[in-house]
Coordinates of C-alpha atoms and ligand atoms in Angstrom, one line a residue:
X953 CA 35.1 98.5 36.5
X954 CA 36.0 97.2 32.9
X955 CA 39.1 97.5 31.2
X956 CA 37.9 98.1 28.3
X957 CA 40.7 97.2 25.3
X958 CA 41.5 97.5 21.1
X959 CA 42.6 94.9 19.2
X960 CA 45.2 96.7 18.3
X961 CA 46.4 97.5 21.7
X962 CA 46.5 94.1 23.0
X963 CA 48.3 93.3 19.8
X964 CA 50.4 95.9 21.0
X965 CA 51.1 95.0 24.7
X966 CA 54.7 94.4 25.6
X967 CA 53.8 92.1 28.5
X968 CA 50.5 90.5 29.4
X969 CA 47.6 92.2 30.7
X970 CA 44.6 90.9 33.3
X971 CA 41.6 90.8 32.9
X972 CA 40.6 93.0 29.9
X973 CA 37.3 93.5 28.3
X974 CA 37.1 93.4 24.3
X975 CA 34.1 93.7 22.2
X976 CA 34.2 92.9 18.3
X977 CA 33.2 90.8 15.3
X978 CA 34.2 87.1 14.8
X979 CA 36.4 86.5 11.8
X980 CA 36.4 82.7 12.1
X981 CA 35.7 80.1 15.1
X982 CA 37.5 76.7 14.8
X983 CA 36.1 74.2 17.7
X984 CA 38.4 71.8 18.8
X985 CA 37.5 68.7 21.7
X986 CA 38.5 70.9 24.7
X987 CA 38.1 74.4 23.3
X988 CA 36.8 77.0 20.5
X989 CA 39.2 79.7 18.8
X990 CA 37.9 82.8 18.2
X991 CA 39.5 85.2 15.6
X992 CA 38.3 88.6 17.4
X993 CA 38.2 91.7 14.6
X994 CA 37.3 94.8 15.9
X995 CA 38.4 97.4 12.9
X996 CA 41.0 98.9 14.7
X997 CA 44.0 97.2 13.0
X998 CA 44.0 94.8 9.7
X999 CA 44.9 91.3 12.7
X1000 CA 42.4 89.7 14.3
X1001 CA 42.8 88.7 18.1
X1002 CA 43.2 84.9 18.7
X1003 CA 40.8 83.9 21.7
X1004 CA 40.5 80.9 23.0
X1005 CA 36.9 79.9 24.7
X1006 CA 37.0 77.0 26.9
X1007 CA 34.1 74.9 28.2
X1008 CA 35.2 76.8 31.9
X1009 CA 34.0 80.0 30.3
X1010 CA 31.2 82.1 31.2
X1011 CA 28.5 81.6 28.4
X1012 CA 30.0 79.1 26.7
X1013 CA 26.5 77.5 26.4
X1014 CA 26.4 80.2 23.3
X1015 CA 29.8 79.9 21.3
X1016 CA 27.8 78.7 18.4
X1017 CA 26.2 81.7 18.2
X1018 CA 29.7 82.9 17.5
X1019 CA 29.5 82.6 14.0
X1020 CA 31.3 84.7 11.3
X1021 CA 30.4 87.8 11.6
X1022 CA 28.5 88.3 15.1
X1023 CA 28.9 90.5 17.5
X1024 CA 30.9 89.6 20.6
X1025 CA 32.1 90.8 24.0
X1026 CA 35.1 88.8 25.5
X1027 CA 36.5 89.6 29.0
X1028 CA 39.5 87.0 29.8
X1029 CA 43.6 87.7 30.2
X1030 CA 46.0 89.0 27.7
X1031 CA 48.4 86.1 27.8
X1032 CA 51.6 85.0 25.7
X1033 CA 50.1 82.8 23.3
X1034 CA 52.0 79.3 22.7
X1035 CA 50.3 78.8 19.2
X1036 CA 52.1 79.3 16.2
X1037 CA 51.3 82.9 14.0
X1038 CA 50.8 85.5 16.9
X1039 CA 52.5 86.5 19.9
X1040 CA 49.6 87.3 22.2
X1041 CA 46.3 85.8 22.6
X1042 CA 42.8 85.8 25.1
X1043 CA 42.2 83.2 27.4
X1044 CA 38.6 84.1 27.8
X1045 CA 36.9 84.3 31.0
X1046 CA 33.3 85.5 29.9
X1047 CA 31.6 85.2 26.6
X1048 CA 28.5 87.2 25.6
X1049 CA 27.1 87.8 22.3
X1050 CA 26.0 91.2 21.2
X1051 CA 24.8 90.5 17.9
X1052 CA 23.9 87.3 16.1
X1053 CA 25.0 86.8 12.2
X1054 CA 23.0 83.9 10.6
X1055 CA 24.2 81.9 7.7
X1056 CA 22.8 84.1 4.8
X1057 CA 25.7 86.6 6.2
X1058 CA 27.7 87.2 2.7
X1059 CA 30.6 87.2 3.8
X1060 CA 30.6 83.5 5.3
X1061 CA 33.7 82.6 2.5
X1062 CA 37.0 84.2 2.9
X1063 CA 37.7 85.4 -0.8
X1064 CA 35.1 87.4 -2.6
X1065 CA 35.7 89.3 -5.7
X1066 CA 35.6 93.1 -6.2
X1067 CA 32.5 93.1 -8.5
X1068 CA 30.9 91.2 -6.0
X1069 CA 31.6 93.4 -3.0
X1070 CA 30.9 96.4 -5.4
X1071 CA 27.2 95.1 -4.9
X1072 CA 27.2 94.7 -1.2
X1073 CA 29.1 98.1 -0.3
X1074 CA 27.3 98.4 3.2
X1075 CA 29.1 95.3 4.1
X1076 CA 32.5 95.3 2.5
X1077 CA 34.1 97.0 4.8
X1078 CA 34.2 93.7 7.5
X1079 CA 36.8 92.4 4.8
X1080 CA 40.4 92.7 5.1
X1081 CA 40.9 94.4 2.3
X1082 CA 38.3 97.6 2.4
X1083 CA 38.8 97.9 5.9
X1084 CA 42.4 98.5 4.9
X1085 CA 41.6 100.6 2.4
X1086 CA 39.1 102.6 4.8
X1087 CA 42.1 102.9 7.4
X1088 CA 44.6 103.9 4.5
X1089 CA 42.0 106.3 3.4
X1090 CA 41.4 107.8 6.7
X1091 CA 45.2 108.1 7.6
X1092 CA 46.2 109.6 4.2
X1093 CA 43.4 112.2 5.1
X1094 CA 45.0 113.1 8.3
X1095 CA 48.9 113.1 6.6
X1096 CA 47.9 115.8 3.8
X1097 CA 46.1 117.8 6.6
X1098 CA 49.9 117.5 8.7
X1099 CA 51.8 117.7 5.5
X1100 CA 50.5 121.3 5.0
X1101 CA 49.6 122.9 8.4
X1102 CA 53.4 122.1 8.9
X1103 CA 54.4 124.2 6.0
X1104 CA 52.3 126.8 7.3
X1105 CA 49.0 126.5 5.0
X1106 CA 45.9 127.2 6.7
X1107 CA 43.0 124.7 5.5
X1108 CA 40.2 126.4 4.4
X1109 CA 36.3 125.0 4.3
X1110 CA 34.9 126.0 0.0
X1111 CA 31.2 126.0 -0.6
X1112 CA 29.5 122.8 -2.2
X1113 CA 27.1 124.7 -3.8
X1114 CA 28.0 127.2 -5.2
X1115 CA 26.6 130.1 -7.7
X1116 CA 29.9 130.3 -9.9
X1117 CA 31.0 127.5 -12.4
X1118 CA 34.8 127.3 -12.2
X1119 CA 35.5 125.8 -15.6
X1120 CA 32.5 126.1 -18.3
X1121 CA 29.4 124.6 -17.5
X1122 CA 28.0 121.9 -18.8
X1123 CA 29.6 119.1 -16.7
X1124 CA 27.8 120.0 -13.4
X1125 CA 25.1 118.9 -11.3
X1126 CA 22.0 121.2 -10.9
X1127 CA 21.0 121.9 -7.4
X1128 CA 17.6 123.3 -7.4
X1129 CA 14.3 122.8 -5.4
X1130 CA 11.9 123.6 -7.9
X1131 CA 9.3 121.3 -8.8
X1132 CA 10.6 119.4 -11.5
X1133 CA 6.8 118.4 -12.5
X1134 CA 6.1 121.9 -12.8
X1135 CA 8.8 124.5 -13.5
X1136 CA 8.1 127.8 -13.4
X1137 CA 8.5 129.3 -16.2
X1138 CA 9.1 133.3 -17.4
X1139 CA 9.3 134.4 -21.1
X1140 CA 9.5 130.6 -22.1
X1141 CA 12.4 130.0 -19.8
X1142 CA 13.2 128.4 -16.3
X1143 CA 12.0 131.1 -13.7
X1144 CA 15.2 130.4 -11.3
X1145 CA 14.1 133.5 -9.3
X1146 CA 11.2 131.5 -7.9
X1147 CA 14.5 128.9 -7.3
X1148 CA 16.4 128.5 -3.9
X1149 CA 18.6 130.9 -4.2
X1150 CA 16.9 133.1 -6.4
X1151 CA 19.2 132.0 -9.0
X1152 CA 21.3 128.9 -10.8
X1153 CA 23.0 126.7 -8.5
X1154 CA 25.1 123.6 -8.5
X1155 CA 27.3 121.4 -6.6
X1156 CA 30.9 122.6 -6.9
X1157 CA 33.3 121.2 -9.8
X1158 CA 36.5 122.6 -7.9
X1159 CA 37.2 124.8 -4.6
X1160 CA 39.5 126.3 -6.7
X1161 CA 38.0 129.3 -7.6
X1162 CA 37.0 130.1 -3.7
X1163 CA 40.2 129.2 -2.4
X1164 CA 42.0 131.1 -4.7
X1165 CA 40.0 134.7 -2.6
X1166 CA 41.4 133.4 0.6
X1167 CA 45.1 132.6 -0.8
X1168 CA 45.0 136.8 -1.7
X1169 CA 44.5 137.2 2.2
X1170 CA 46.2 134.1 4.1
X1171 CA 49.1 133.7 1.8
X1172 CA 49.3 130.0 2.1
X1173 CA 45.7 127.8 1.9
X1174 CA 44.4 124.9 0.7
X1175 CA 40.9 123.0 0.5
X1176 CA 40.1 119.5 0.6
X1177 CA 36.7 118.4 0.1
X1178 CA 34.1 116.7 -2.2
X1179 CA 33.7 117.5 -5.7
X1180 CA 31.1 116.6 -8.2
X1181 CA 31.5 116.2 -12.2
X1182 CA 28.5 115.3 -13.8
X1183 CA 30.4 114.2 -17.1
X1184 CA 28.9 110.5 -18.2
X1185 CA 33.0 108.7 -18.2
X1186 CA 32.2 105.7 -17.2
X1187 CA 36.1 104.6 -16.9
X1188 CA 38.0 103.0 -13.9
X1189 CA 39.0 106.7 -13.0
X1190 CA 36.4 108.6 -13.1
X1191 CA 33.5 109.2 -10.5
X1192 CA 30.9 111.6 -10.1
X1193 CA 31.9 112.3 -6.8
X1194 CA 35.4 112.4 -5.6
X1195 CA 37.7 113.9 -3.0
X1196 CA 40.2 116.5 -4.1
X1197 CA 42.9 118.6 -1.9
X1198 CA 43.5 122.0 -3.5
X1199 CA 46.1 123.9 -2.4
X1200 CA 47.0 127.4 -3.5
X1201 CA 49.8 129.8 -2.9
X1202 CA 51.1 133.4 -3.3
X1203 CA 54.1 134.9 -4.6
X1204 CA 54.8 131.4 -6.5
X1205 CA 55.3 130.4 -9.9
X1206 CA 54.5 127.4 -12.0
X1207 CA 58.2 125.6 -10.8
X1208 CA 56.8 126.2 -6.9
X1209 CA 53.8 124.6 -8.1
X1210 CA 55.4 121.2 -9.3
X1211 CA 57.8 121.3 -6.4
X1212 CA 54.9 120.9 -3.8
X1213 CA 53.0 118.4 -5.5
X1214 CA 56.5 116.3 -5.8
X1215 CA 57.0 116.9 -1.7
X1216 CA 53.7 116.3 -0.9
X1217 CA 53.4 113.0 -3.3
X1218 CA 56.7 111.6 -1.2
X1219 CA 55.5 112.8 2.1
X1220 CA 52.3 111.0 1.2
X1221 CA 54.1 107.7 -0.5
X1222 CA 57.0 107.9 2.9
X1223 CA 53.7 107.9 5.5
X1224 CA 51.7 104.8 3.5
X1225 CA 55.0 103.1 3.5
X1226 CA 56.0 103.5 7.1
X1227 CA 53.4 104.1 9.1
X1228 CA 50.9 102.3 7.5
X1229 CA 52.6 98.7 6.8
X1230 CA 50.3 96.4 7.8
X1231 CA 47.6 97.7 5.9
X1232 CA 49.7 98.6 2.5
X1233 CA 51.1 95.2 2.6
X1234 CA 47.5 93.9 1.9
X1235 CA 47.8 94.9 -1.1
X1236 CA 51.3 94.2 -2.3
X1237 CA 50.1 90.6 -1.2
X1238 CA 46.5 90.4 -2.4
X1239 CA 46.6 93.0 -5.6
X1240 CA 49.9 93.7 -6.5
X1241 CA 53.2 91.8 -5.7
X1242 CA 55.0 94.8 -7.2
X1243 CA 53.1 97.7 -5.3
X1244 CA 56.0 97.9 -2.4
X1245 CA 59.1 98.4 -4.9
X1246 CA 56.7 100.8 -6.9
X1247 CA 56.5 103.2 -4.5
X1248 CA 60.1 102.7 -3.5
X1249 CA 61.0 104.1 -6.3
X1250 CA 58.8 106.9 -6.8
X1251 CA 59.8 108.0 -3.1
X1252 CA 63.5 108.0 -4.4
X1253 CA 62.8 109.3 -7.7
X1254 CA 63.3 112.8 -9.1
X1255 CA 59.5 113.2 -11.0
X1256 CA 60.8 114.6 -14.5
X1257 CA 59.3 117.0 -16.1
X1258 CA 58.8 118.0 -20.1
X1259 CA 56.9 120.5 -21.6
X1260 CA 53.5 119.7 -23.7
X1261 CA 55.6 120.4 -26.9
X1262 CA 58.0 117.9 -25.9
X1263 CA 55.7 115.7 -24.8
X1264 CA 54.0 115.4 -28.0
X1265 CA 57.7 115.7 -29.7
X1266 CA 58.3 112.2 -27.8
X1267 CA 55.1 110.6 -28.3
X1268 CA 55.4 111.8 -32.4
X1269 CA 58.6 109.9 -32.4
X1270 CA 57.7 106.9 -30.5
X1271 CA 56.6 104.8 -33.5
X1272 CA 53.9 103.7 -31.7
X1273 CA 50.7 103.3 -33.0
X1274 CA 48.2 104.9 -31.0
X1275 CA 44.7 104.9 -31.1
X1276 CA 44.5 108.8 -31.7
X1277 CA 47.7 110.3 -33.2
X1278 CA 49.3 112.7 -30.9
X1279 CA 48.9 116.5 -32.3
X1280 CA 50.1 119.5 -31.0
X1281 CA 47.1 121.4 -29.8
X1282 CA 45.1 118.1 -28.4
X1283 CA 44.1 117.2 -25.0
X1284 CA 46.7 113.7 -24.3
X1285 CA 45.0 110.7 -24.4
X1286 CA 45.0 108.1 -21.5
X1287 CA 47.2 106.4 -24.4
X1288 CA 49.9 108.7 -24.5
X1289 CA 49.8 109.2 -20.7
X1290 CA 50.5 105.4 -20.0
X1291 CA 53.3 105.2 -22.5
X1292 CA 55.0 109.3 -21.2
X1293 CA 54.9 107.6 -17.4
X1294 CA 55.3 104.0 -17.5
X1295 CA 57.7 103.4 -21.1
X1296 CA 59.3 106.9 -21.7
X1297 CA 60.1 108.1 -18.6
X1298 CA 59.6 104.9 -16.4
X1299 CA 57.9 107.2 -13.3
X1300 CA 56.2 110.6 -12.9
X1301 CA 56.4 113.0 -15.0
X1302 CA 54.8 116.6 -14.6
X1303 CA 54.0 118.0 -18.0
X1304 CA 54.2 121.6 -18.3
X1305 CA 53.0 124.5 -20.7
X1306 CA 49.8 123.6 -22.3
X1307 CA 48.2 125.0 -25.8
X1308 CA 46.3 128.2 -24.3
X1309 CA 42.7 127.3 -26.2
X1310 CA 42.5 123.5 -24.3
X1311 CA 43.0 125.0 -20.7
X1312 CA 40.9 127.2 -18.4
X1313 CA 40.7 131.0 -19.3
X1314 CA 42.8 131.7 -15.1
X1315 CA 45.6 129.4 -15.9
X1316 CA 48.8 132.5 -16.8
X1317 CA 49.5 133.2 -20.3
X1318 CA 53.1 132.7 -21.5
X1319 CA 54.9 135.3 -23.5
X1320 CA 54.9 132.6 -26.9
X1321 CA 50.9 133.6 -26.7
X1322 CA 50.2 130.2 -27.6
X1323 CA 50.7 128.2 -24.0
X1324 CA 49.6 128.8 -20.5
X1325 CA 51.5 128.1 -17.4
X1326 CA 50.0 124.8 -16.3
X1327 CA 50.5 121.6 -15.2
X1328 CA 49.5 117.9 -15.1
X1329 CA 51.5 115.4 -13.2
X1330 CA 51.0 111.8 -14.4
X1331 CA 52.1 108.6 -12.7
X1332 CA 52.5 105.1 -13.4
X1333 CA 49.1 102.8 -13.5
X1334 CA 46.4 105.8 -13.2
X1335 CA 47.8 108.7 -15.4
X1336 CA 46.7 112.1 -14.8
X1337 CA 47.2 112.4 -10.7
X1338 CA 47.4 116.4 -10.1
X1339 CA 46.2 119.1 -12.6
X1340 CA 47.2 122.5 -11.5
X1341 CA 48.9 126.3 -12.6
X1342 CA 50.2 129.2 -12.3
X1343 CA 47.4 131.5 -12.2
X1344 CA 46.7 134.5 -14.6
X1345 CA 47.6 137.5 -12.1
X1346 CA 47.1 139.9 -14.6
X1347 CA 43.5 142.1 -14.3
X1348 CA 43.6 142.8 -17.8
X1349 CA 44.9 139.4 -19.3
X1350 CA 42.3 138.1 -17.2
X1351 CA 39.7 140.1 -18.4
X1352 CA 40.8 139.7 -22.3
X1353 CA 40.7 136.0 -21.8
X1354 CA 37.4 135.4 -20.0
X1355 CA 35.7 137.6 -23.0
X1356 CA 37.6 135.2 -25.6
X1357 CA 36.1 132.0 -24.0
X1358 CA 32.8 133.5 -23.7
X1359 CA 32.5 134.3 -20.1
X1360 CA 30.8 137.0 -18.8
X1361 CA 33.1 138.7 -16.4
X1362 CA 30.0 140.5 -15.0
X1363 CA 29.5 137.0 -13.4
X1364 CA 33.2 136.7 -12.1
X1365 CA 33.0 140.3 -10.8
X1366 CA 34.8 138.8 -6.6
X1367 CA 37.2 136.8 -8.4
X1368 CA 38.6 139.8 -10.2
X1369 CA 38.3 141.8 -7.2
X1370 CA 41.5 139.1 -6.2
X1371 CA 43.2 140.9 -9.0
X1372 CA 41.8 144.7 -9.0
X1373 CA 43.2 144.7 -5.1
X1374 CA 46.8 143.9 -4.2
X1375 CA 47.2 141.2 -6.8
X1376 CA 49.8 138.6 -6.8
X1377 CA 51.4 135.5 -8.3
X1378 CA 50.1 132.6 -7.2
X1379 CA 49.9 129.1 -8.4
X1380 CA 48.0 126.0 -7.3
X1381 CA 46.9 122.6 -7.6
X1382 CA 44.6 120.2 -7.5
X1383 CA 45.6 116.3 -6.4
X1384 CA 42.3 113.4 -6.9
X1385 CA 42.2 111.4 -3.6
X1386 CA 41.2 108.2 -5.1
X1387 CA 43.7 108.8 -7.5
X1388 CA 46.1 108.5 -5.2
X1389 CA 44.9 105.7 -3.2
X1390 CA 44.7 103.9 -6.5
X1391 CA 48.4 104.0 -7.2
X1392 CA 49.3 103.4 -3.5
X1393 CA 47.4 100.5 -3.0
X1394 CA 47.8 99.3 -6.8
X1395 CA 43.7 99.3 -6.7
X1396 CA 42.8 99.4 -10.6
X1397 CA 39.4 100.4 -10.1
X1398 CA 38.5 103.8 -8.9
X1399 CA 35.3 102.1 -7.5
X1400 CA 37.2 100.2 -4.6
X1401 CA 39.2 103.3 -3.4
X1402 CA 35.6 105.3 -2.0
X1403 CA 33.4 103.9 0.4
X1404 CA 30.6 104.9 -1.8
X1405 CA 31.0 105.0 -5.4
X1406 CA 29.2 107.4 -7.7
X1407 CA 29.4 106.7 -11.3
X1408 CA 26.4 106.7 -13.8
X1409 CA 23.3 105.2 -13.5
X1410 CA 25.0 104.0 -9.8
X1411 CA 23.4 105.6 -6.6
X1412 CA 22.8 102.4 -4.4
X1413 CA 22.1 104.4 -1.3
Ligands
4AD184 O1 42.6 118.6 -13.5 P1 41.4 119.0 -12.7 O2 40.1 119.1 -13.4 O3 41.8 120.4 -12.0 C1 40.9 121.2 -11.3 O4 39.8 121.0 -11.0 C2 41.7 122.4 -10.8 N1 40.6 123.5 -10.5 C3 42.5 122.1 -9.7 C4 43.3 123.3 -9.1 O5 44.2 123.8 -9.8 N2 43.0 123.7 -7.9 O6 41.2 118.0 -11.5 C5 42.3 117.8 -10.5 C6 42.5 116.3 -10.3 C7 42.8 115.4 -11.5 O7 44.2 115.5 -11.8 C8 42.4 114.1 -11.0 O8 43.4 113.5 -10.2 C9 41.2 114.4 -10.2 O9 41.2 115.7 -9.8 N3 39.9 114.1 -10.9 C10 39.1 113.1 -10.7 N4 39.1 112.1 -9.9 C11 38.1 111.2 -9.9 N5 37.0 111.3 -10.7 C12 36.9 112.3 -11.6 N6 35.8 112.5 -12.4 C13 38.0 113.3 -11.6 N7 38.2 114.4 -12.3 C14 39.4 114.9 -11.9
MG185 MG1 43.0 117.9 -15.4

């Protein structure tokens, strides 16, 4: 019978344990006369388990097959350990190696740069710092999943392909399985009825749109999946393929809408800084030394909020010479973003009310006729972190503006059936993943924040 153990809870023990049985990766091995140390990794916490292999051992014959990197099985007692740096350690009884590593493993030197591991992203997670990442990532995943089930939204699964395009076309991938040697072709243009689906398909921008028919019959929802922009950006925050949580809500307005995204943001911030210590403080030590009192303060902040006119107001007055001058009617530049969070307002700021003819045709139109209820919430170091709104409720306002952008409503026909039956207000969000994990880890590249970047002309595997 083995006792089979984690890293993590041996590192964990509160008084020593017999005879356990731990299998992992080897971090480092330092021989001295009498003895080898092991440093055991196993992925379950950022520390390593010291063990210590003495010439009694079972299999010692192969400790230098222990090399960085290899595969391991240890089976020895959990006892105090008397070295300085850890409170615990292995006094192995057996050693067996798993898995060799020889010495053109890449990862022999402890410091390698990002650029570097970019290369080698089937491997970087054996470091301390993606593995860190990949365990922030995974527990984030889980909090946002608690954050809203305990405020009584129900998560709800959105197509990846999908037949509708949320917010004009143009930025999306195709999905298709016609020939692309030979397309069909009718009256001088792509036959999509020989197609899949019979008809145009791509992968989703946005569960928005989806979500929002499921908020009109669960009242409280949200979606959090993978979403695809095929827009050629090739900037630190931008990927082809990112994660986004969407949540959406009835009978609330634009105010209800910022008010969530500030909880949630906290709750978020609150859970990386308690729960996840050990792996955040990777970061404040390795990336940013000021990462820790960042998020302080944003967790004790009150996240202001301005409208677009003011915003632009402020940026008009700010004597600062930017690279595109800010004009009433304009998208805001990354620019003016950095100098609205970081100089003017010195945290988040949610910017509210945007020019009508620069947003999507179901964000609520505003009695001026000139601004729609909507909302971006920008943050220190990344900029734009949620975009969301209140949503046009109206069937006929609706209607009126999809014909003004161009849209055929014939093709929105089940998302006006949300306002043709028992329409209400409701608002909604939606907050980029990575972008998160960039400011809470201080990352500045949205490259190191995925497992598996997408970006263009970058598909390793
Ligand atoms: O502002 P966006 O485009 O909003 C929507 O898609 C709405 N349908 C959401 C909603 O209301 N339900 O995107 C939302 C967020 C952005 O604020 C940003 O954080 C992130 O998604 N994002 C990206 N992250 C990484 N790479 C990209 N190419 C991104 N594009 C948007
Ligand atoms: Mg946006």
């Amino acid at each position: 019978m083995t006792n089979r153990r984690a890293v993590r809870e041996l590192l964990n023990a509160v008084i020593p344990i017999a005879a356990v049985d731990v299998r992992g990766w080897v971090r480092t091995r330092r021989d001295a006369k009498e003895f080898s140390f092991i440093e055991l990794n196993d992925g379950s916490c950022l520390k390593s388990l010291q063990c210590v292999v003495a010439a009694d051992c079972a299999g010692f014959e192969a400790i230098r097959l222990a090399t960085t990197g290899a595969a391991v099985r240890l089976e020895g007692d959990l006892v105090a350990s008397t070295g300085k740096g850890q409170r615990w350690e292995l006094k192995a009884s057996s050693l067996e190696i798993i898995g060799t590593c020889p010495d053109d493993y890449p990862l022999q030197k402890k410091r390698h740069s990002d650029e570097f591991l970019r290369t080698i992203a089937h491997l970087r997670s054996r470091t301390n710092k993606y593995g860190a990442m990949a365990r922030l990532r995974s527990r984030l995943a889980w909090k946002i999943h608690e954050f809203f089930q305990s405020r009584g939204f129900h998560y709800i699964h959105t197509p990846i392909i999908t037949g509708a395009d949320c917010e004009g076309a143009g930025d999306m991938f195709r999905v298709t399985t016609l020939p692309l040697e030979h397309v069909p072709q009718r009256d001088g243009k792509v036959d999509f009825d020989a197609d899949f689906f019979g008809k145009e398909a791509h992968l989703t921008v946005s569960g928005q749109l989806a979500v929002e028919t499921y908020c009109m019959g669960l009242g409280r929802v949200y979606t959090f999946g993978p979403t695809f922009r095929a827009e050629n950006s090739n900037t630190s925050r931008h990927m082809a393929e990112f994660w986004m949580i969407e949540p959406e809500f009835a009978f609330a307005d634009l105010a209800d809408d910022m008010q969530l995204a500030e909880d949630m943001v906290k709750a978020l911030l609150d859970f990386v800084c308690e729960e996840c210590a050990d792996d955040l403080d990777v970061f404040t030590n390795f990336v940013d030394p000021t990462l820790r009192a960042r998020l302080d303060a944003v967790r004790r902040a009150q996240f202001a909020r301005v409208s677009y006119t003011e915003a632009i107001a402020i940026l008009a007055a700010s004597g600062m010479a930017f690279e595109y001058a800010p004009t009433w009617g304009a998208d805001l530049q990354s620019e003016h973003e950095h100098y609205l969070t970081e100089h003017h307002f010195g945290g988040p700021v949610f910017v509210h009310d945007w020019p009508r003819d620069i947003k999507a045709f179901y964000m609520r139109q505003n009695d001026d006729g000139r601004t729609v209820a909507a909302m971006d919430l920008l943050i220190p170091k990344v900029g734009e972190l949620v975009g969301g709104s209140q949503r046009e409720e109206r069937l006929e306002r609706l209607g009126e503006r999809l014909g003004e952008m161009g849209l055929d409503a014939a093709d929105y026909w089940w998302y006006l059936d949300t306002r043709r039956y028992g329409t209400a207000p409701h608002a909604g969000f939606g907050l980029g993943f990575e972008r998160f994990l960039m400011f809470a880890t201080g990352v500045t590249n949205i490259r190191d924040v995925i497992p598996f970047p997408r970006t263009p002309k970058h598909l390793e595997f």
